[in-house]
Short mmCIF file of C-alpha atoms in Angstrom, two decimals:
data_model
loop_
_atom_site.label_atom_id
_atom_site.label_comp_id
_atom_site.label_asym_id
_atom_site.label_seq_id
_atom_site.Cartn_x
_atom_site.Cartn_y
_atom_site.Cartn_z
CA MET K 1 -14.33 22.10 28.64
CA VAL K 2 -15.20 25.70 29.50
CA GLY K 3 -13.56 29.01 28.67
CA THR K 4 -10.90 27.94 26.19
CA ALA K 5 -9.77 30.12 23.30
CA THR K 6 -8.50 27.08 21.42
CA LYS K 7 -10.80 25.68 18.78
CA ALA K 8 -11.44 21.99 19.27
CA THR K 9 -11.53 19.33 16.58
CA GLN K 10 -15.12 18.35 15.98
CA GLY K 11 -16.41 14.78 15.85
CA ILE K 12 -13.71 13.42 18.17
CA PRO K 13 -14.65 11.98 21.59
CA TYR K 14 -12.06 14.08 23.44
CA PHE K 15 -10.58 17.57 23.31
CA THR K 16 -7.71 18.18 20.94
CA PRO K 17 -6.79 21.44 19.17
CA ALA K 18 -8.05 21.72 15.61
CA GLN K 19 -5.26 21.48 13.05
CA GLU K 20 -6.40 23.99 10.45
CA PRO K 21 -4.77 23.52 8.04
CA PRO K 22 -3.25 20.10 8.82
CA ALA K 23 0.48 19.64 9.35
CA GLY K 24 2.35 19.17 6.09
CA THR K 25 0.23 21.73 4.23
CA PRO K 26 2.31 24.35 2.37
CA THR K 27 1.85 27.91 3.50
CA ASP K 28 1.76 28.94 -0.16
CA VAL K 29 0.07 26.25 -2.24
CA ALA K 30 0.53 28.21 -5.48
CA THR K 31 4.33 27.99 -5.36
CA ALA K 32 4.69 24.57 -3.74
CA PRO K 33 5.94 21.59 -5.76
CA THR K 34 3.37 18.96 -6.75
CA LEU K 35 4.52 16.79 -3.83
CA PHE K 36 2.97 19.32 -1.44
CA GLN K 37 -0.12 20.08 -3.50
CA PRO K 38 -3.45 18.62 -2.33
CA LEU K 39 -4.82 15.59 -4.16
CA ARG K 40 -8.55 15.02 -4.45
CA ILE K 41 -9.78 11.46 -5.07
CA ARG K 42 -13.56 11.21 -5.24
CA ASP K 43 -14.82 12.88 -2.04
CA VAL K 44 -11.50 12.62 -0.19
CA GLU K 45 -8.85 15.32 -0.34
CA LEU K 46 -5.30 14.58 0.80
CA ALA K 47 -3.30 17.54 2.10
CA ASN K 48 -0.19 16.42 0.20
CA ARG K 49 1.07 13.56 -2.01
CA LEU K 50 2.93 11.65 0.73
CA ALA K 51 1.35 8.44 2.00
CA VAL K 52 2.47 5.96 4.63
CA SER K 53 2.59 2.47 3.11
CA PRO K 54 0.93 -0.36 5.03
CA MET K 55 3.64 -2.05 7.10
CA CYS K 56 3.14 -5.23 9.13
CA MET K 57 3.83 -4.72 12.82
CA TYR K 58 2.94 -8.21 14.14
CA SER K 59 1.44 -6.61 17.25
CA ALA K 60 -2.32 -7.17 17.11
CA GLN K 61 -4.21 -9.29 19.64
CA ASP K 62 -6.41 -11.82 17.85
CA GLY K 63 -6.68 -9.35 14.99
CA HIS K 64 -7.54 -6.41 17.25
CA LEU K 65 -5.44 -3.25 17.08
CA THR K 66 -3.99 -2.01 20.37
CA ASP K 67 -2.51 1.16 21.85
CA PHE K 68 0.70 0.30 19.99
CA HIS K 69 -1.08 0.90 16.69
CA LEU K 70 -2.60 4.13 18.00
CA VAL K 71 0.87 5.51 18.71
CA HIS K 72 2.58 3.91 15.71
CA LEU K 73 0.07 5.09 13.09
CA GLY K 74 -0.92 8.29 14.84
CA GLN K 75 2.62 9.68 14.80
CA PHE K 76 2.68 9.86 11.02
CA ALA K 77 -0.55 11.84 10.74
CA LEU K 78 0.55 14.12 13.57
CA ARG K 79 3.71 14.92 11.61
CA GLY K 80 2.07 15.64 8.29
CA ALA K 81 1.47 12.47 6.25
CA GLY K 82 -1.44 13.15 3.92
CA LEU K 83 -2.58 9.54 4.04
CA THR K 84 -1.69 6.78 6.50
CA ILE K 85 -2.63 3.21 5.55
CA VAL K 86 -3.16 0.57 8.22
CA GLU K 87 -1.09 -2.55 7.72
CA ALA K 88 -2.26 -5.60 5.75
CA THR K 89 -5.47 -6.51 7.56
CA ALA K 90 -6.74 -10.05 7.19
CA VAL K 91 -10.30 -10.63 6.02
CA GLU K 92 -10.45 -14.02 7.74
CA PRO K 93 -8.36 -15.58 10.54
CA ARG K 94 -6.49 -17.99 8.27
CA GLY K 95 -5.70 -15.06 5.98
CA ARG K 96 -3.23 -13.58 8.44
CA ILE K 97 0.47 -13.66 7.69
CA SER K 98 1.26 -14.21 11.36
CA PRO K 99 -0.82 -14.90 14.48
CA GLU K 100 -0.26 -11.27 15.49
CA ASP K 101 -1.57 -9.63 12.31
CA SER K 102 -4.31 -7.04 12.14
CA GLY K 103 -7.74 -8.38 11.23
CA LEU K 104 -11.20 -7.19 10.31
CA TRP K 105 -13.21 -10.42 10.18
CA SER K 106 -15.19 -9.64 13.35
CA ASP K 107 -17.33 -6.71 14.47
CA SER K 108 -15.33 -6.61 17.71
CA GLN K 109 -12.36 -5.38 15.66
CA ILE K 110 -14.17 -2.23 14.53
CA GLU K 111 -13.85 -0.22 17.74
CA PRO K 112 -10.06 -0.57 18.17
CA LEU K 113 -9.64 0.49 14.55
CA LYS K 114 -12.01 3.42 15.03
CA ARG K 115 -9.84 4.67 17.89
CA VAL K 116 -6.90 4.96 15.50
CA VAL K 117 -9.13 6.50 12.84
CA ASP K 118 -10.37 9.14 15.29
CA PHE K 119 -6.83 10.18 16.15
CA VAL K 120 -5.80 10.55 12.51
CA HIS K 121 -8.94 12.54 11.82
CA ALA K 122 -8.18 14.70 14.85
CA GLN K 123 -5.02 15.74 12.99
CA ASN K 124 -7.19 16.67 9.98
CA HIS K 125 -5.56 13.94 7.87
CA LYS K 126 -6.86 10.82 6.14
CA ILE K 127 -6.48 7.14 6.91
CA GLY K 128 -6.82 4.05 4.76
CA ILE K 129 -6.74 0.32 5.35
CA GLN K 130 -5.26 -2.48 3.26
CA LEU K 131 -7.51 -5.54 3.15
CA ALA K 132 -5.60 -8.75 2.58
CA HIS K 133 -5.44 -12.52 2.58
CA ALA K 134 -2.02 -14.14 2.99
CA GLY K 135 -2.84 -17.32 1.09
CA ARG K 136 0.07 -19.79 1.08
CA LYS K 137 2.27 -17.32 3.02
CA ALA K 138 0.01 -17.51 6.07
CA SER K 139 0.71 -19.01 9.51
CA THR K 140 4.30 -17.76 9.60
CA LEU K 141 6.28 -16.19 12.40
CA ALA K 142 6.78 -12.49 13.01
CA LEU K 143 9.70 -10.84 11.26
CA TRP K 144 12.08 -10.80 14.22
CA HIS K 145 11.92 -14.61 14.55
CA LEU K 146 13.23 -15.19 11.04
CA LYS K 147 16.89 -15.85 11.81
CA PRO K 148 19.22 -18.24 9.96
CA GLY K 149 18.40 -21.82 10.84
CA THR K 150 14.94 -21.08 12.25
CA ARG K 151 11.60 -22.09 10.78
CA CYS K 152 9.17 -19.66 9.18
CA LEU K 153 6.14 -21.75 10.09
CA ALA K 154 4.00 -20.76 13.08
CA THR K 155 2.88 -24.04 14.59
CA ALA K 156 -0.39 -24.62 16.43
CA ASP K 157 1.28 -24.20 19.82
CA GLN K 158 2.59 -20.83 18.59
CA GLY K 159 -0.89 -19.67 17.61
CA GLY K 160 -0.57 -20.75 13.99
CA TRP K 161 -2.84 -22.83 11.73
CA PRO K 162 -0.42 -24.86 9.60
CA ASP K 163 -3.11 -27.38 8.66
CA ASP K 164 -5.49 -24.74 7.29
CA VAL K 165 -3.28 -22.71 4.94
CA VAL K 166 -4.97 -22.20 1.56
CA ALA K 167 -3.94 -21.18 -1.94
CA PRO K 168 -5.20 -21.41 -5.51
CA SER K 169 -3.12 -24.58 -5.90
CA ALA K 170 -1.32 -26.86 -3.45
CA ILE K 171 2.12 -25.34 -4.07
CA PRO K 172 4.19 -24.16 -1.07
CA PHE K 173 6.14 -20.92 -1.30
CA ALA K 174 9.42 -22.80 -0.95
CA ALA K 175 10.52 -26.37 -0.40
CA GLU K 176 12.87 -25.32 2.39
CA GLY K 177 12.59 -22.94 5.31
CA GLY K 178 9.58 -24.39 7.03
CA TRP K 179 6.91 -22.89 4.79
CA PRO K 180 3.44 -24.40 5.21
CA GLU K 181 1.98 -26.89 2.76
CA PRO K 182 -1.18 -25.23 1.43
CA ARG K 183 -4.25 -26.91 0.05
CA ALA K 184 -6.23 -25.68 -2.96
CA LEU K 185 -9.35 -23.67 -2.20
CA THR K 186 -12.65 -25.20 -3.24
CA LEU K 187 -15.00 -23.16 -5.41
CA ASP K 188 -17.24 -22.54 -2.39
CA GLU K 189 -14.23 -21.30 -0.44
CA VAL K 190 -13.20 -18.97 -3.27
CA GLU K 191 -16.66 -17.44 -3.14
CA GLY K 192 -16.25 -17.19 0.63
CA VAL K 193 -13.05 -15.18 0.15
CA VAL K 194 -14.96 -12.66 -1.97
CA ARG K 195 -17.61 -12.32 0.75
CA ALA K 196 -14.91 -11.95 3.42
CA PHE K 197 -13.34 -9.00 1.57
CA ALA K 198 -16.73 -7.33 1.21
CA ASP K 199 -17.61 -7.90 4.88
CA ALA K 200 -14.26 -6.49 5.99
CA ALA K 201 -14.82 -3.45 3.79
CA ARG K 202 -18.19 -2.85 5.48
CA ARG K 203 -16.47 -2.93 8.85
CA ALA K 204 -13.82 -0.49 7.62
CA VAL K 205 -16.58 1.91 6.61
CA ALA K 206 -18.18 1.51 10.05
CA ALA K 207 -14.83 2.40 11.65
CA GLY K 208 -14.68 5.64 9.64
CA ILE K 209 -11.90 4.69 7.24
CA ASP K 210 -11.40 7.13 4.33
CA VAL K 211 -9.74 4.84 1.77
CA VAL K 212 -9.82 1.09 1.17
CA GLU K 213 -6.92 -0.68 -0.55
CA ILE K 214 -7.11 -4.28 -1.81
CA HIS K 215 -3.83 -6.16 -1.45
CA ALA K 216 -3.06 -8.11 -4.62
CA ALA K 217 0.74 -7.97 -4.33
CA HIS K 218 3.77 -9.57 -2.69
CA GLY K 219 2.81 -13.20 -3.20
CA TYR K 220 -0.31 -13.22 -1.07
CA LEU K 221 -3.56 -14.89 -2.10
CA LEU K 222 -4.73 -12.59 -4.89
CA THR K 223 -1.21 -12.50 -6.35
CA GLU K 224 -1.12 -16.29 -6.26
CA PHE K 225 -4.27 -16.40 -8.36
CA LEU K 226 -2.88 -13.87 -10.85
CA SER K 227 0.35 -15.76 -11.47
CA PRO K 228 0.51 -18.81 -13.76
CA LEU K 229 3.39 -20.05 -11.61
CA THR K 230 1.22 -20.43 -8.52
CA ASN K 231 -2.20 -20.89 -10.13
CA ARG K 232 -2.47 -24.33 -11.75
CA ARG K 233 -6.24 -24.55 -11.48
CA THR K 234 -8.31 -26.01 -14.30
CA ASP K 235 -11.62 -24.42 -13.31
CA ARG K 236 -12.87 -20.90 -14.10
CA TYR K 237 -10.24 -19.37 -11.80
CA GLY K 238 -7.19 -20.79 -13.55
CA GLY K 239 -5.45 -21.06 -16.90
CA SER K 240 -6.14 -18.05 -19.11
CA PHE K 241 -5.41 -14.45 -18.20
CA GLU K 242 -9.15 -13.76 -17.82
CA ASN K 243 -9.54 -16.71 -15.47
CA ARG K 244 -6.49 -15.83 -13.38
CA ILE K 245 -7.67 -12.26 -12.79
CA ARG K 246 -11.24 -13.41 -12.06
CA LEU K 247 -10.90 -13.56 -8.26
CA ALA K 248 -9.26 -10.14 -8.08
CA VAL K 249 -11.99 -8.68 -10.29
CA GLU K 250 -14.72 -10.27 -8.16
CA VAL K 251 -13.14 -8.94 -4.97
CA ILE K 252 -12.84 -5.44 -6.44
CA ARG K 253 -16.47 -5.46 -7.54
CA ALA K 254 -17.66 -6.77 -4.18
CA VAL K 255 -15.73 -4.15 -2.22
CA ARG K 256 -16.72 -1.29 -4.52
CA ALA K 257 -20.37 -2.32 -4.08
CA VAL K 258 -20.33 -1.99 -0.27
CA ILE K 259 -18.28 1.17 0.23
CA PRO K 260 -19.68 4.69 -0.30
CA ALA K 261 -19.63 6.07 -3.83
CA GLY K 262 -17.39 8.90 -2.63
CA MET K 263 -14.80 6.61 -1.02
CA PRO K 264 -11.59 5.99 -3.00
CA LEU K 265 -10.66 2.41 -3.80
CA PHE K 266 -6.99 1.48 -4.29
CA VAL K 267 -5.47 -1.78 -5.47
CA ARG K 268 -1.85 -2.79 -4.83
CA ILE K 269 -0.18 -5.18 -7.27
CA SER K 270 3.23 -6.64 -7.89
CA ALA K 271 3.88 -5.32 -11.39
CA THR K 272 6.24 -8.24 -12.01
CA GLU K 273 7.27 -11.39 -10.18
CA TRP K 274 10.83 -10.80 -11.42
CA MET K 275 10.72 -14.26 -12.99
CA GLU K 276 11.27 -13.23 -16.60
CA HIS K 277 14.35 -15.47 -16.71
CA GLY K 278 11.98 -18.41 -16.94
CA HIS K 279 10.29 -17.13 -20.10
CA GLU K 280 13.14 -18.47 -22.23
CA THR K 281 12.16 -22.02 -21.27
CA GLY K 282 8.43 -21.40 -21.68
CA GLN K 283 7.75 -20.85 -17.99
CA ARG K 284 5.39 -17.89 -18.07
CA SER K 285 4.99 -15.61 -15.07
CA TRP K 286 3.07 -12.50 -14.08
CA ASP K 287 5.01 -9.63 -15.64
CA LEU K 288 4.73 -5.96 -16.57
CA GLU K 289 2.84 -6.76 -19.76
CA GLU K 290 0.11 -8.59 -17.85
CA SER K 291 0.06 -5.87 -15.18
CA ILE K 292 -0.60 -3.24 -17.84
CA ARG K 293 -3.33 -5.40 -19.31
CA PHE K 294 -4.88 -5.80 -15.86
CA ALA K 295 -4.50 -2.10 -15.03
CA LYS K 296 -6.49 -1.12 -18.10
CA ARG K 297 -9.46 -3.06 -16.70
CA LEU K 298 -9.46 -1.33 -13.33
CA PRO K 299 -10.99 2.11 -14.03
CA GLU K 300 -14.22 0.51 -15.28
CA LEU K 301 -14.36 -1.50 -12.05
CA GLY K 302 -14.29 1.66 -9.93
CA VAL K 303 -10.63 1.58 -8.91
CA ASP K 304 -9.21 5.05 -8.37
CA LEU K 305 -5.52 4.35 -7.80
CA LEU K 306 -3.15 1.50 -8.62
CA ASP K 307 -0.42 1.14 -6.01
CA VAL K 308 2.51 -0.38 -7.91
CA SER K 309 4.98 -2.62 -6.11
CA SER K 310 6.73 -5.82 -7.26
CA GLY K 311 7.98 -9.28 -6.35
CA GLY K 312 7.27 -11.49 -3.36
CA ASN K 313 5.70 -14.49 -5.04
CA GLN K 314 8.79 -16.59 -5.79
CA PRO K 315 11.89 -17.32 -3.69
CA ASP K 316 14.08 -17.41 -6.82
CA GLN K 317 13.01 -14.00 -8.14
CA ARG K 318 15.76 -11.96 -9.78
CA ILE K 319 15.28 -8.29 -8.99
CA GLU K 320 17.18 -5.73 -11.03
CA VAL K 321 17.76 -3.34 -8.14
CA HIS K 322 18.42 0.36 -8.68
CA PRO K 323 16.92 3.34 -6.83
CA TYR K 324 13.99 3.58 -9.26
CA TYR K 325 13.45 -0.13 -9.93
CA GLN K 326 9.84 0.01 -8.75
CA VAL K 327 9.12 3.63 -9.58
CA SER K 328 10.03 2.80 -13.20
CA LEU K 329 7.34 0.10 -13.25
CA ALA K 330 4.78 2.59 -11.96
CA GLY K 331 5.78 5.10 -14.62
CA LYS K 332 5.44 2.57 -17.44
CA ILE K 333 1.97 1.55 -16.31
CA ARG K 334 0.98 5.20 -15.97
CA ASP K 335 2.19 5.95 -19.50
CA ALA K 336 0.34 2.94 -20.93
CA LEU K 337 -2.91 4.02 -19.29
CA ARG K 338 -2.64 7.60 -20.47
CA ALA K 339 -1.84 6.49 -23.99
CA GLU K 340 -5.37 5.04 -24.09
CA GLY K 341 -7.01 7.98 -22.36
CA LYS K 342 -7.39 6.24 -19.00
CA ASP K 343 -6.61 8.56 -16.12
CA MET K 344 -6.53 6.20 -13.13
CA LEU K 345 -4.07 7.49 -10.54
CA ILE K 346 -0.80 5.66 -9.92
CA GLY K 347 1.12 5.23 -6.66
CA ALA K 348 4.86 4.59 -6.54
CA VAL K 349 6.80 2.75 -3.84
CA GLY K 350 10.29 1.51 -3.08
CA MET K 351 13.55 3.02 -1.82
CA ILE K 352 12.01 6.49 -1.56
CA SER K 353 14.14 8.01 1.17
CA GLU K 354 15.31 11.37 -0.15
CA ALA K 355 13.48 14.65 -0.63
CA GLU K 356 14.43 15.22 -4.27
CA MET K 357 13.49 11.69 -5.26
CA ALA K 358 10.05 12.04 -3.69
CA ARG K 359 9.56 15.42 -5.34
CA SER K 360 10.60 14.28 -8.80
CA ILE K 361 8.34 11.21 -8.89
CA VAL K 362 5.11 13.22 -8.79
CA GLN K 363 6.23 16.60 -10.12
CA VAL K 364 4.03 17.90 -12.92
CA GLY K 365 5.09 20.46 -15.51
CA GLU K 366 8.87 20.15 -15.37
CA GLY K 367 11.29 19.14 -18.08
CA VAL K 368 14.98 19.08 -18.76
CA LYS K 369 16.40 21.26 -21.50
CA GLY K 370 19.48 21.62 -23.64
CA GLU K 371 22.85 20.08 -22.88
CA GLU K 372 21.75 18.98 -19.41
CA LYS K 373 19.25 16.57 -20.98
CA LYS K 374 21.84 15.06 -23.34
CA ASP K 375 24.04 14.06 -20.42
CA ARG K 376 21.34 11.84 -18.95
CA GLU K 377 21.51 8.54 -20.71
CA THR K 378 19.88 6.12 -18.28
CA VAL K 379 16.26 5.85 -17.31
CA GLU K 380 17.20 6.04 -13.65
CA VAL K 381 19.01 9.36 -14.00
CA ASP K 382 16.27 10.81 -16.18
CA GLU K 383 13.69 9.93 -13.55
CA GLU K 384 15.91 11.16 -10.76
CA HIS K 385 15.89 14.63 -12.26
CA GLY K 386 12.18 14.72 -12.87
CA GLN K 387 11.94 14.65 -16.67
CA LYS K 388 8.47 13.18 -16.51
CA THR K 389 5.85 12.39 -13.92
CA GLN K 390 6.07 8.77 -12.78
CA ALA K 391 3.17 8.67 -10.33
CA ASP K 392 0.51 10.72 -8.60
CA LEU K 393 1.08 9.64 -5.01
CA VAL K 394 4.27 8.61 -3.21
CA PHE K 395 4.05 5.67 -0.80
CA VAL K 396 6.84 5.54 1.78
CA GLY K 397 7.38 2.70 4.22
CA ARG K 398 10.71 2.07 5.91
CA GLN K 399 11.83 5.67 5.78
CA PHE K 400 8.87 6.60 7.97
CA LEU K 401 10.08 4.03 10.50
CA ARG K 402 13.50 5.72 10.48
CA GLU K 403 12.08 9.24 10.40
CA PRO K 404 8.47 9.66 11.53
CA ASN K 405 8.87 13.36 10.69
CA PHE K 406 9.81 12.55 7.07
CA VAL K 407 7.19 14.91 5.62
CA LEU K 408 8.37 17.87 7.70
CA LYS K 409 12.02 17.04 7.03
CA ILE K 410 11.75 16.90 3.24
CA ALA K 411 9.70 20.10 3.24
CA GLU K 412 12.64 21.77 4.95
CA VAL K 413 15.15 20.21 2.54
CA LEU K 414 13.12 21.35 -0.46
CA GLY K 415 12.63 24.82 0.99
CA VAL K 416 8.85 24.47 1.21
CA PRO K 417 7.36 26.25 4.24
CA VAL K 418 4.66 23.99 5.67
CA LYS K 419 2.31 24.00 8.61
CA TRP K 420 3.58 22.19 11.72
CA PRO K 421 1.32 20.64 14.37
CA ASN K 422 0.06 23.38 16.68
CA GLN K 423 1.58 21.67 19.70
CA TYR K 424 5.00 21.36 18.03
CA LEU K 425 5.43 24.92 16.79
CA TYR K 426 8.33 25.51 19.18
CA GLY K 427 10.26 22.92 17.17
CA ALA K 428 9.48 24.32 13.74
CA PRO K 429 12.44 25.65 11.71
CA ARG K 430 12.96 29.39 12.04
CA ARG K 431 13.03 31.21 8.74
CA LYS K 432 14.81 34.40 7.86
CA LEU K 433 12.53 37.38 7.45
#
């Protein structure tokens, strides 16, 4: 390209205007709320504290991303998301949730991922990937097939692998609904899972990914090993707390060993299975207490951020739903870590759809004074008004599907002037002089 006055983004295999600073950056960082302050994690700096959660799209071709993913994921970075995380990406073919899941078990899957990475980087934003293994929840149909009276199982003629679904123990997710019957992994296969995570992480690095997240939540394989309800093994991977966390620890160590020292490593967990009702009868489950115990181990393993979600491992879970039901879990883990001088970052997820809620979760340095504080009796209301910081990064999923411009919208609602994409400046809100 000759004779242009527009600065081009460097390191991208095509011309696109440089976004300097990136969209979603406040025009006055000094006065912006914490939500719009940059966040540095190792060698990676996010322009703001808003991240796109990994969301399954059931649209990959034999694990390979397509132009759908380029448009789907690229739109969030274009409109200001500081970090966009690629959906749960299987580390081996039988680790997919559905036949159409993203994968990174083959070198041929690097280039399609790199195309998405290049676009996000062209917007001067960061991109992560969530590495996963579905365990006993594998070989199931895409979301839109799950209607009343239909089966969850993806059969062989539908591209599934119902005879090769694996888990820590041979316990299906549910007796009804067409869930596959898993078999227990052998010790050699468990070691193979660790290698598969490490190999996928190497491929993510080759694709230019900025952040790697290990998926140990929502009832997938690593969760199944953590929980005494789904892990009935009698070898070194089952029984005690130390044994049940062993696979997750080995995966974390293996991934940390193959990614650059300056690359952030995240781990997502379900802070509770929401099965505490079984404790009264002696049926122990993975709960907040064990999550805190696990979280305290993570900084020494090289984990930089714990992404706190919940549930997904039991069909009879009892979730106490309120707007902050998952944010509260994140806040409690964060408090427990800081009480022992551990400063690992915490991410919060769940029902984050409003500007003030997103702001209050990560806001630092605010309190509530006087009579106003006395009127707030519930934890939810206290958190809603930002009495204390609950997390360091906000992960948003479904709201980004409803509003891809969520970052720009909440900046406007909060009265925070932010940079818009160069190409979209005609659409930026006009401000009074």
